[in-house]
Structures are given as structure tokens and as C-alpha cells.
Amino acid sequence: MSVQEEYKFSGRPVYQTFHNQDYYIYKFEIANKEKEVVSIKGNIGQLERNRTYIVHADQKQVHPKFGASYSVKAIYMDKPHGADETRAFLQEILSDRQANNLCDAYPDIIDRILQNKNVNLSKIKGVGKKTWEKIEKKIKENFIFFDIVNELDGMFDFKMIKKLFDQYHSKEMIFQKLSEDPYRCLCEISRIGFKRADELLLKAEEYFSSKGKKAPIKFYEEDLRYSEGRCKACIDYLLQKNEDDGSSRMKISSLKKSVAELIPECADYFQVSIEDDRMFFCYTDKDQEHYITRTRMAYMEAYIAKKIHIYLESRPILSRRWKEIDPEDYKVGDGFMRSKKQLSLLKTLKNNNIIILNGPAGTGKSATITEVIEVAKDLKLSVELMAPTGKAAKVQEEYTGLPASTIHRGLCYTKTGEVGKFEREFIDSDLLIIDEMSMTDIYLTYHIMKRLDVRKCKVIIVGDDAQLPSVGTGNILHDLLKSKDIPKITLDTVYRYDDNGIMKAATDMRKGKEFLPSDLQENDVFTLGDDNNYVFCQTSDDVLLAKTLCLYKALLEQGRDPEDIQVLTAYNGGKFGVDTLNRYFQWYANPWDENDDVIKYDNWYYHVGDFVMNIKNIYNPCDEDGHILINEMIANGDSGYITRIEKKDFWIDFNGRTYKMNQGALENMKLSYAITYHKSQGSSIQTPIIITPASHQYMLNSNLMYVGASRAKKKLYHIGAAEVVNRCVHKHSNWTRSTNFKYMFNCEEEFLEQLLNKFTLNEKVA
């Protein structure tokens, strides 16, 4: 195969013409005599208009009307020329104040640093020795990145190289690691998918081979396309994808078929590639299939099973205080009689070290847990509350009156660069209550179990088996509920079903029961409950968006806050998806004018007063003065309001605490006026609006709608078509996930111990 012609040129972006996620198209002025304006396109991110870029492209097309366009292989900023470019560059990597002070004192500051010339710090305002060392390191690192990208002829972009540099710290080590294990470098460290990495590496090998001895790196000893390393990387990718889809193991026959489809040239290496210490194999008599799991995942599953076995087989923790519990003393609550099942929880907890409390919305789980906590307080027992998300922890705090934390925060998770770890060694409270267990995956469950003190800490696992399974790997709650060994209390009496419209709608959705009249006409309104707190509006897709906007505006005019009237929908994209709805609701909830402060990220404009959600854990954030808060985090799912914007910095209030962030943090933020049903799980909303358009029928099912309806605290508005709802309540979420845990849990403890000892220390989880 011949190597494609390569184009290399420099210039500046004129304006952006198209954008979809990471894919951009720009009009670009080439720095030549003609100042030719062309189009450049590809996964190139946002470009600064006042900066000069060097472009490596491998395809050129000429359109008779629109002119020349290039497919970008790599693009990176050129070294700045002149005072304005220097100042703009420094503002990218330093604060505005630092950049301005450096430029004022030394207009040639970048050249001075790169040439190791002396700099008199007394001339630079506000910069001491330690700050200078950090600035010097930042600037040198940035230009090392440019040199590496350039030496690799643009085959790998700036973002990839920066992540590799963070890991390996030198050009020489990056080249060495790319040669030894190129797929790990790109997939695990640079965080790009196998397919994209495979495409890049095959293209790079072909290009470097054409350069002969002048090539900066060479992959493996054999041809990359037919290599064992490529086969192993593909297997890792497929097993990771399987875990991302919720299953911890995969049929070997299915894996082999997928490898043959993706990289047929490497099919002969399949058997030798799976014969690796990183793989665990098992055979099940039930379906007579051989399965494969990554050893790290199998170890966590075996450990969880073993720890629960120890809990079940240990004598009950019966300190003098636990012995004092008499369930009969707690028959009467605040004006009502507790059910037998609620009372049996105290008795079961007294005689067992680990139990499950399961029940849908409206059955009294919160009241039951509150009562257990009151009993623990009476006995002077310590209680700790955890939940998988920030929203779920906040709800725990609201109904118990005690502090609650996310599992990450409760286990003191810290992160430096790409490396994270749980700092807490033991959970030694008398009672640990884990809420929303259906959302908790194998990874988090393992880290909880690893730190439990079996001699002291009793555990209550709280969940709702009608809610959606975890986003991560596994189905722990459902697997435990199927076991006959673990004690469990299932609350099934829904209180106020007959007079509370929200409870009736949510319960009927969960049970797959049609509850909306089939003869509703367009604009008909149907209510449930003595106080009409469930309101359904019959609406076709043609006017659903307009009607939702009108209702949202009316609720705002009544004085409701955006956090109290979130709109829930099934999809992120599309006409009725989160992204579309947020653009509309942002204007209604937080109107702005051209003089307002604004900060932009990825085609979204954020203003002071916007309601946003954090969608990824943020570790070691800065307080409002910019000081780093070591060992603190902002949890995935936390929502708050932007309170201030200054150039490329903004301040946001999460739950009464203000944090300072830079523009890049918006990568992990989304407007939160509308969210998906999945993102709402674990939260509590005063007056949500759920929409069920006909175009969402493929995704909608009873469990999804039940999750949405059961978020409501005071009133629930539901906009959609009755025939769609009545049809979709008969569909249920697929909880089938192929895991080793449910089989390991039924194994003898001795076998599990032997299994754990087989795993090498390198594969055990830190």
C-alpha cells in the first residue's frame, strides 16, 4: 500500500463553520503569500482565533464552489511570535495576572526560559522562587510537547502526547514505551478507543516504515498488523466494553468471534493471547459454556463473595448495647403503627451482621431506616451513611438528619494525576447503612467490603429492585436478593396508594399496570390522588416541546427554583433530548443580555445563575480563593449554581460551598434544567416534569418511567401520549448481566480462599 501524500502548513483559524462533539470544521488562513483560505476538518477541538497553528493533513479535496479542504491528522500551536502571541500563549497555561506580569517584565520570556538565560525575579510582580519554578516547568513542558509532536511528524496529536508525558516525564521514555507497547500507551494512558488507536498505529507504522532508519519509533519486532500485541489489545478492548455494558465475564466463543471480525489478520494469535495471567476462566454446568474474565474483576467478585460469607458465618455482633434491642418497644411510630416487616428488621439486625432492606417507593424504607438510626442513637451506637452518588447521599441526609457521604468520599478517595486510591483503611462504625445499592457496582462494593471490620460493624444494604441497575459492572443487589443465605426484608405495602396520585402512578408503572384512560383526546388533562398531585396532559409529539416549555415557564413564574422543577427525559440527544431541552430552559430560567459575563465551552454558553450538574468526580478542587482542597472532591451528580465569571474562571456553589474553577472544568459540567431518567436516580425533586414522547418508545419501559415518577416529592407533571405510556408499562428493563459473582457467592468459603490465593499479587486491587 502506498503512503498517502502529506500536507504540512501553518496559519490561523478564521471562524468555525461546523461542530459536532469533538469533530470541527474551520475556515483557515494559510500563512503563505496568497494568504489562501481553506477548510480544515477533523477531531481537532476548539482553536483560538489569535493563535498560529501547525497543521499536518493527509487528505486534500477541492470543491468547485467551496474550494480546498484538508482532513487534519494532527494540529498544534506554533511557538508564539511577538508580544501579543506570547501573552496569549501564557494566558493559556498560567493565570492572566501571572502572564501579564511576566510579559511586562520580559517580553522575550519564553526564549529566555528555553535558552536557560537568567531571569531577575525582583522585576516580576508577585512571583517568588517556588512560583517561578512551577511557571518555568509549565512552559518547558509545553514546548517539549510541541517538539515531540513535530518529531513524530504529527502522527499523534498534542492531547495524546501530553497524557503520555504526564505518565513518563521525558521524550525518550515516551518513544521507548510507544515502541514496546503502543496499544497500552494510546488506549489506557491517552484514553482513546481501540479502533481509533488501531487505525492511528497502523497508519503510523506504514508511515514510519517508509522513512527507514530515520523513523523515531518502531512498533514491536514483527509486523504490527499481524502481531500478538495487536490481538491482546483487541481482547482487552472487547472485555472492557463488555464490562462497560455491565457484565463481568464473556463467553470465549463470543470473544473469539468478535476478535475475528475486528482484526481477522490476528485470528491465529487468539489462543496464545488469552493464555495470560491477566485472564480468569470458568465453566458453568448450567449452559455448558466456557467464560473469560479479566483477573482483576474476578478477584473483586471473589473477595466480595468471601467477605459476605464471613459476615454470614460469624457469630452475631452482640455487644451489651445490641442485646438491649427489643423490637416490641418500637411498635408505635409518630402517630402510626409499624408493619410486622418493619419491626422484623430490628429483630433480624439484632441476630445477623449483614441484612438487606428492599422495597419500592412508598413502602416506608426511609421511615424504617430512620427508626433503626433512632434505636442506634438510644443505644449510643455509631452510625455511618453512604450512597453511590452525591444526590443519593443528600436524600439520605434529608430523611435521617445525619451526615451522609458518597462511597468515594466516605472511603477517602484521592487522586493525583491519573492515579487514584482509597485512603481509608477500616470502617469501624457500629452500623453502616448503604443506600441505593442497585446503583452500586462491583468496584465500589469491593472497596467497601475490603474495609469493613467484621468484628464490630453491622451492615444494612438498602435498595429498590425495581430501579435501574448500576452504570458500572455487575448487578450486586439483584444477585444478593436471589441468594437464600443472606437475610432480607422486603417491604411491599405501598402506603397512601389510594389517595396519593404520585404513589399510585409510580406503583402502577412499576407493576406494569395500565393506569391512564385509553380515550384521552389531545389537550385532555387527567389527574390522580385526592390532592391531584399527579397531573397527566395528553399531548402529541408535534406540540410536546411547546407545551413543556409553557408549563416550565408557568412554574418558574410561580416562584419555583430550577432545581425544584427539573424535566426528565429518556435521551441526551434528539428533539426531546436533554441537550435540546436545556438550550430552551436556560433562556427561560436564566435570561441574559449581551452585557452579561459569559464563559464558553464546546459550543455551550454559561452565565451567572445557570444551574449545572457535575458529571464526573472532581478531586482536589479549589476553594473560592483558589486554594487547593487536598483530599476533597465534588461528586458526580452534584448540582449547583454558577455565582461568578471572570474571563476564563468561574465560581460555582455546590450545596452551600463555593469553588473556583477554570474553563476546562466545564468539560465535566452540563446544564441541569433537564436531565435523563438515569441521571435522576437517587435524587428527590419537588415538582419534576417527566416527558414520554412517542419517539422515545424504544427506550421507555416501566422501570425507567417508575424511576422518573418516584423522584417527585410534592407534585408530578407528566406530558405525553396515554397510548405510549400504557404500551411501555408492559416492557421491563433487562437486568440480565453475566457475572461470576452470583456463582462465586454459592461456593464454599474454602474454595473462594483458594481462588483468591491463585491470583497474583500484581492483579490484586490496591
Short mmCIF file of N, CA and C in Angstrom, two decimals, residues 211-279:
data_model
loop_
_atom_site.label_atom_id
_atom_site.label_comp_id
_atom_site.label_asym_id
_atom_site.label_seq_id
_atom_site.Cartn_x
_atom_site.Cartn_y
_atom_site.Cartn_z
N LYS A 211 10.14 5.74 6.14
CA LYS A 211 11.27 6.61 6.47
C LYS A 211 12.53 5.81 6.81
N GLY A 212 12.35 4.47 6.97
CA GLY A 212 13.51 3.61 7.23
C GLY A 212 14.19 3.93 8.54
N LYS A 213 15.50 4.11 8.51
CA LYS A 213 16.28 4.32 9.72
C LYS A 213 15.97 5.65 10.40
N LYS A 214 15.38 6.59 9.66
CA LYS A 214 15.08 7.91 10.24
C LYS A 214 13.81 7.90 11.09
N ALA A 215 13.10 6.77 11.11
CA ALA A 215 11.86 6.69 11.88
C ALA A 215 12.15 6.85 13.37
N PRO A 216 11.39 7.69 14.09
CA PRO A 216 11.64 7.92 15.52
C PRO A 216 11.33 6.70 16.39
N ILE A 217 10.35 5.87 15.97
CA ILE A 217 9.99 4.68 16.74
C ILE A 217 9.67 3.52 15.80
N LYS A 218 9.77 2.30 16.34
CA LYS A 218 9.36 1.11 15.60
C LYS A 218 8.55 0.24 16.55
N PHE A 219 7.36 -0.19 16.11
CA PHE A 219 6.47 -0.97 16.96
C PHE A 219 6.85 -2.45 16.90
N TYR A 220 7.05 -3.05 18.08
CA TYR A 220 7.34 -4.47 18.19
C TYR A 220 8.50 -4.87 17.25
N GLU A 221 8.70 -6.16 17.12
CA GLU A 221 9.71 -6.67 16.20
C GLU A 221 9.05 -7.14 14.92
N GLU A 222 7.77 -7.61 15.06
CA GLU A 222 7.08 -8.13 13.89
C GLU A 222 6.17 -7.06 13.30
N ASP A 223 5.52 -7.40 12.20
CA ASP A 223 4.57 -6.50 11.56
C ASP A 223 3.40 -6.28 12.51
N LEU A 224 3.11 -5.00 12.80
CA LEU A 224 2.05 -4.67 13.75
C LEU A 224 0.71 -5.28 13.36
N ARG A 225 0.39 -5.25 12.08
CA ARG A 225 -0.91 -5.73 11.60
C ARG A 225 -1.13 -7.20 11.95
N TYR A 226 -0.07 -7.98 12.00
CA TYR A 226 -0.20 -9.42 12.25
C TYR A 226 0.42 -9.83 13.59
N SER A 227 0.42 -8.92 14.55
CA SER A 227 1.15 -9.15 15.79
C SER A 227 0.27 -9.70 16.91
N GLU A 228 0.92 -10.38 17.84
CA GLU A 228 0.25 -10.88 19.04
C GLU A 228 -0.17 -9.70 19.92
N GLY A 229 0.65 -8.65 19.96
CA GLY A 229 0.31 -7.47 20.76
C GLY A 229 -0.99 -6.83 20.32
N ARG A 230 -1.22 -6.80 19.02
CA ARG A 230 -2.47 -6.24 18.50
C ARG A 230 -3.66 -7.10 18.92
N CYS A 231 -3.47 -8.42 18.89
CA CYS A 231 -4.54 -9.34 19.28
C CYS A 231 -4.88 -9.16 20.77
N LYS A 232 -3.86 -9.06 21.62
CA LYS A 232 -4.09 -8.88 23.05
C LYS A 232 -4.81 -7.56 23.34
N ALA A 233 -4.42 -6.53 22.62
CA ALA A 233 -5.06 -5.22 22.81
C ALA A 233 -6.54 -5.28 22.42
N CYS A 234 -6.83 -6.00 21.35
CA CYS A 234 -8.22 -6.14 20.91
C CYS A 234 -9.04 -6.91 21.94
N ILE A 235 -8.46 -7.96 22.52
CA ILE A 235 -9.15 -8.75 23.55
C ILE A 235 -9.43 -7.88 24.78
N ASP A 236 -8.43 -7.09 25.19
CA ASP A 236 -8.62 -6.18 26.31
C ASP A 236 -9.77 -5.20 26.04
N TYR A 237 -9.80 -4.67 24.82
CA TYR A 237 -10.84 -3.72 24.43
C TYR A 237 -12.23 -4.36 24.51
N LEU A 238 -12.36 -5.58 24.00
CA LEU A 238 -13.66 -6.25 23.98
C LEU A 238 -14.13 -6.62 25.39
N LEU A 239 -13.19 -7.04 26.24
CA LEU A 239 -13.56 -7.37 27.62
C LEU A 239 -13.92 -6.10 28.40
N GLN A 240 -13.21 -4.99 28.13
CA GLN A 240 -13.55 -3.73 28.78
C GLN A 240 -14.92 -3.24 28.33
N LYS A 241 -15.19 -3.37 27.04
CA LYS A 241 -16.51 -2.98 26.51
C LYS A 241 -17.61 -3.82 27.15
N ASN A 242 -17.34 -5.11 27.34
CA ASN A 242 -18.29 -6.00 27.99
C ASN A 242 -18.55 -5.55 29.42
N GLU A 243 -17.49 -5.11 30.13
CA GLU A 243 -17.65 -4.61 31.50
C GLU A 243 -18.43 -3.29 31.49
N ASP A 244 -18.14 -2.44 30.52
CA ASP A 244 -18.86 -1.16 30.42
C ASP A 244 -20.35 -1.38 30.19
N ASP A 245 -20.69 -2.50 29.54
CA ASP A 245 -22.10 -2.84 29.30
C ASP A 245 -22.72 -3.54 30.50
N GLY A 246 -21.95 -3.76 31.57
CA GLY A 246 -22.50 -4.27 32.82
C GLY A 246 -22.11 -5.69 33.19
N SER A 247 -21.55 -6.45 32.25
CA SER A 247 -21.21 -7.86 32.53
C SER A 247 -19.73 -7.98 32.86
N SER A 248 -19.43 -8.87 33.81
CA SER A 248 -18.03 -9.04 34.21
C SER A 248 -17.33 -10.14 33.43
N ARG A 249 -18.08 -10.98 32.74
CA ARG A 249 -17.46 -12.09 32.01
C ARG A 249 -18.09 -12.22 30.63
N MET A 250 -17.41 -12.97 29.78
CA MET A 250 -17.85 -13.10 28.38
C MET A 250 -17.60 -14.53 27.90
N LYS A 251 -18.50 -15.05 27.10
CA LYS A 251 -18.28 -16.38 26.54
C LYS A 251 -17.05 -16.35 25.64
N ILE A 252 -16.18 -17.35 25.80
CA ILE A 252 -14.96 -17.40 25.00
C ILE A 252 -15.32 -17.51 23.52
N SER A 253 -16.36 -18.25 23.21
CA SER A 253 -16.77 -18.38 21.81
C SER A 253 -17.19 -17.04 21.22
N SER A 254 -17.88 -16.22 22.02
CA SER A 254 -18.31 -14.89 21.54
C SER A 254 -17.11 -13.97 21.38
N LEU A 255 -16.17 -14.05 22.32
CA LEU A 255 -14.97 -13.22 22.25
C LEU A 255 -14.15 -13.57 21.01
N LYS A 256 -13.98 -14.84 20.75
CA LYS A 256 -13.20 -15.28 19.59
C LYS A 256 -13.84 -14.79 18.29
N LYS A 257 -15.15 -14.87 18.22
CA LYS A 257 -15.87 -14.41 17.03
C LYS A 257 -15.68 -12.90 16.82
N SER A 258 -15.76 -12.14 17.91
CA SER A 258 -15.61 -10.68 17.82
C SER A 258 -14.20 -10.29 17.39
N VAL A 259 -13.19 -10.99 17.91
CA VAL A 259 -11.80 -10.71 17.52
C VAL A 259 -11.62 -10.97 16.03
N ALA A 260 -12.18 -12.10 15.55
CA ALA A 260 -12.06 -12.46 14.13
C ALA A 260 -12.73 -11.42 13.24
N GLU A 261 -13.80 -10.81 13.73
CA GLU A 261 -14.50 -9.79 12.94
C GLU A 261 -13.73 -8.47 12.92
N LEU A 262 -13.13 -8.11 14.05
CA LEU A 262 -12.43 -6.83 14.15
C LEU A 262 -11.05 -6.86 13.50
N ILE A 263 -10.28 -7.90 13.79
CA ILE A 263 -8.90 -7.97 13.26
C ILE A 263 -8.64 -9.40 12.73
N PRO A 264 -9.23 -9.75 11.60
CA PRO A 264 -9.09 -11.12 11.07
C PRO A 264 -7.63 -11.54 10.85
N GLU A 265 -6.73 -10.57 10.63
CA GLU A 265 -5.32 -10.90 10.39
C GLU A 265 -4.66 -11.54 11.62
N CYS A 266 -5.25 -11.31 12.82
CA CYS A 266 -4.63 -11.80 14.07
C CYS A 266 -5.36 -13.00 14.66
N ALA A 267 -6.30 -13.58 13.94
CA ALA A 267 -7.11 -14.67 14.48
C ALA A 267 -6.26 -15.84 14.98
N ASP A 268 -5.14 -16.10 14.34
CA ASP A 268 -4.28 -17.24 14.75
C ASP A 268 -3.63 -17.01 16.11
N TYR A 269 -3.60 -15.77 16.58
CA TYR A 269 -2.98 -15.47 17.87
C TYR A 269 -3.97 -15.53 19.03
N PHE A 270 -5.23 -15.85 18.75
CA PHE A 270 -6.26 -15.76 19.79
C PHE A 270 -5.95 -16.65 21.00
N GLN A 271 -5.66 -17.90 20.76
CA GLN A 271 -5.47 -18.84 21.86
C GLN A 271 -4.27 -18.46 22.73
N VAL A 272 -3.16 -18.13 22.10
CA VAL A 272 -1.97 -17.76 22.88
C VAL A 272 -2.19 -16.44 23.62
N SER A 273 -3.01 -15.57 23.06
CA SER A 273 -3.26 -14.26 23.67
C SER A 273 -4.10 -14.36 24.93
N ILE A 274 -5.02 -15.32 24.99
CA ILE A 274 -5.86 -15.43 26.20
C ILE A 274 -5.19 -16.27 27.28
N GLU A 275 -4.10 -16.97 26.92
CA GLU A 275 -3.36 -17.75 27.92
C GLU A 275 -2.41 -16.81 28.65
N ASP A 276 -3.00 -16.02 29.52
CA ASP A 276 -2.29 -14.90 30.13
C ASP A 276 -2.73 -14.81 31.59
N ASP A 277 -1.82 -14.42 32.48
CA ASP A 277 -2.15 -14.30 33.90
C ASP A 277 -3.25 -13.26 34.15
N ARG A 278 -3.44 -12.38 33.19
CA ARG A 278 -4.46 -11.35 33.37
C ARG A 278 -5.86 -11.85 33.09
N MET A 279 -5.99 -13.13 32.68
CA MET A 279 -7.29 -13.70 32.34
C MET A 279 -7.68 -14.80 33.33
#
